[in-house]
Amino acid sequence: MTDQAHKLIIIGSGPAGLTAAIYAARAGLSPLVIAGYEPGGQLTLTTEVEDFPGFPDGIQGPELMERMRRQAERFDTVFMNDAVRTVDFKNRPFTVWAGEQALKTRSVIVATGASARWLGLPSEKRLIGHGVSSCAVCDGYFFRNKEVVVVGGGDTAFREALYLAKLASRVTIIHRRESFRAQQILQERARKDPKISWCVPMWVVEILGENIVAGVRLKNMKTGEIKNVDCQGVFVAIGHKPNTEPFQGQLELDDGGYIVSRDGVGTSVAGVFVAGDVEDQKYRQAVTAAGAGCAAAMEAEEYLESL
Ligand code: NAP
């Protein structure tokens, strides 16, 4: 252990990382938050958050994250706007490489979250930024009075569709099954919106268009029938993958790449804790991530005291 080692590095700045920072800072651990490529995490890519307690009229995702960050800064949190490249959790103090720096620390909270998943089609890759997007809030404005499709049947797909319906002339939800996993309240709203319709059970075979999106080619999952749907925008909302590349070979991961937790927020390495969507495949809510961030900070404090 060297004198220069931080007490605690928190990797990630979504609800899990920022709540961990608030608790750790108030406990006197002077945490360093490495904020990552998407500071604020997935909530900065959403619009209205209606289910975070304490905001009866809802709150915009980016504003909620900005408030959490200010709350962490009010105490003794330092932020670094870099991404973590790799880590060494095998030697102590641990080393975290971020930007050009090798940072030493006695404990770590991994709260790197998850990022949007893509369909994996060559045509999708070619047309990202040319009509293909994973963020209606970021790109919806380009599709005013245009026809768009949203791929997926979960909460994200329905939220994206409802948002896009305010801008686009028509929104078609394309889903591989006939039933949706999105919350009933979102399904109800979509049903009532005259601009939204769905096309199920359909698989996207290809995104059409050479340099700009012109449509999608779909295959009916029951009949095998192929059909084309014209559109100018394709919003992919088929879930997320955990951001765990820097931790491969350092922490136990499951087959999907998620960090395997022990006793709540512990990991396979003592002194390294985990919180939020990088571990949680079930709830994946801002409030559950925040709760896990609080628990991780309290466990980190207890661990540091035990050293
Ligand atoms: P999700 O719930 O995992 O849904 C992903 C959807 O994409 C599913 O309908 C899935 O189909 C479909 N899908 C997956 N892989 C596909 C593929 N290769 N091709 C076509 N379709 C595919 O993901 P999410 O909607 O992003 O939500 C993630 C979490 O965030 C959830 O826990 C959700 O509740 C939460 N969230 C909450 C809110 C809110 O307002 N509270 C808003 C957004 C997200 P199947 O149904 O057939 O599996």
PDB file of C-alpha atoms in Angstrom, residues 86-97 103-106 108 246-252 267-272 303:
ATOM      1  CA  THR A  86      -7.864  -1.630 -18.064  1.00  0.00           C
ATOM      2  CA  VAL A  87      -7.342  -2.571 -14.415  1.00  0.00           C
ATOM      3  CA  ASP A  88      -5.112  -4.704 -12.232  1.00  0.00           C
ATOM      4  CA  PHE A  89      -7.129  -6.175  -9.367  1.00  0.00           C
ATOM      5  CA  LYS A  90      -4.581  -8.947  -8.762  1.00  0.00           C
ATOM      6  CA  ASN A  91      -2.041  -6.774  -6.939  1.00  0.00           C
ATOM      7  CA  ARG A  92      -2.674  -4.385  -4.054  1.00  0.00           C
ATOM      8  CA  PRO A  93      -3.163  -1.513  -4.050  1.00  0.00           C
ATOM      9  CA  PHE A  94      -5.235  -1.993  -7.187  1.00  0.00           C
ATOM     10  CA  THR A  95      -4.338  -0.100 -10.357  1.00  0.00           C
ATOM     11  CA  VAL A  96      -6.870   1.550 -12.653  1.00  0.00           C
ATOM     12  CA  TRP A  97      -5.668   2.942 -16.000  1.00  0.00           C
ATOM     13  CA  LEU A 103      -4.204   5.336 -10.565  1.00  0.00           C
ATOM     14  CA  LYS A 104      -3.608   3.365  -7.376  1.00  0.00           C
ATOM     15  CA  THR A 105      -6.487   2.650  -5.038  1.00  0.00           C
ATOM     16  CA  ARG A 106      -7.315   0.518  -2.037  1.00  0.00           C
ATOM     17  CA  VAL A 108     -13.073   0.145  -6.161  1.00  0.00           C
ATOM     18  CA  PRO A 246     -11.795  -3.577 -18.836  1.00  0.00           C
ATOM     19  CA  PHE A 247     -12.568  -6.238 -16.204  1.00  0.00           C
ATOM     20  CA  GLN A 248     -12.149  -9.367 -18.286  1.00  0.00           C
ATOM     21  CA  GLY A 249      -9.752 -11.735 -16.560  1.00  0.00           C
ATOM     22  CA  GLN A 250      -9.902  -9.574 -13.415  1.00  0.00           C
ATOM     23  CA  LEU A 251     -13.428 -10.165 -12.081  1.00  0.00           C
ATOM     24  CA  GLU A 252     -15.708 -13.151 -12.415  1.00  0.00           C
ATOM     25  CA  THR A 267     -17.334  -9.360  -6.383  1.00  0.00           C
ATOM     26  CA  SER A 268     -14.810 -12.180  -6.795  1.00  0.00           C
ATOM     27  CA  VAL A 269     -12.102  -9.787  -5.480  1.00  0.00           C
ATOM     28  CA  ALA A 270     -12.218  -8.488  -1.880  1.00  0.00           C
ATOM     29  CA  GLY A 271     -12.208  -4.686  -1.933  1.00  0.00           C
ATOM     30  CA  VAL A 272     -13.866  -4.459  -5.370  1.00  0.00           C
ATOM     31  CA  TYR A 303     -13.779  -2.940   4.019  1.00  0.00           C
TER      32      TYR A 303
END
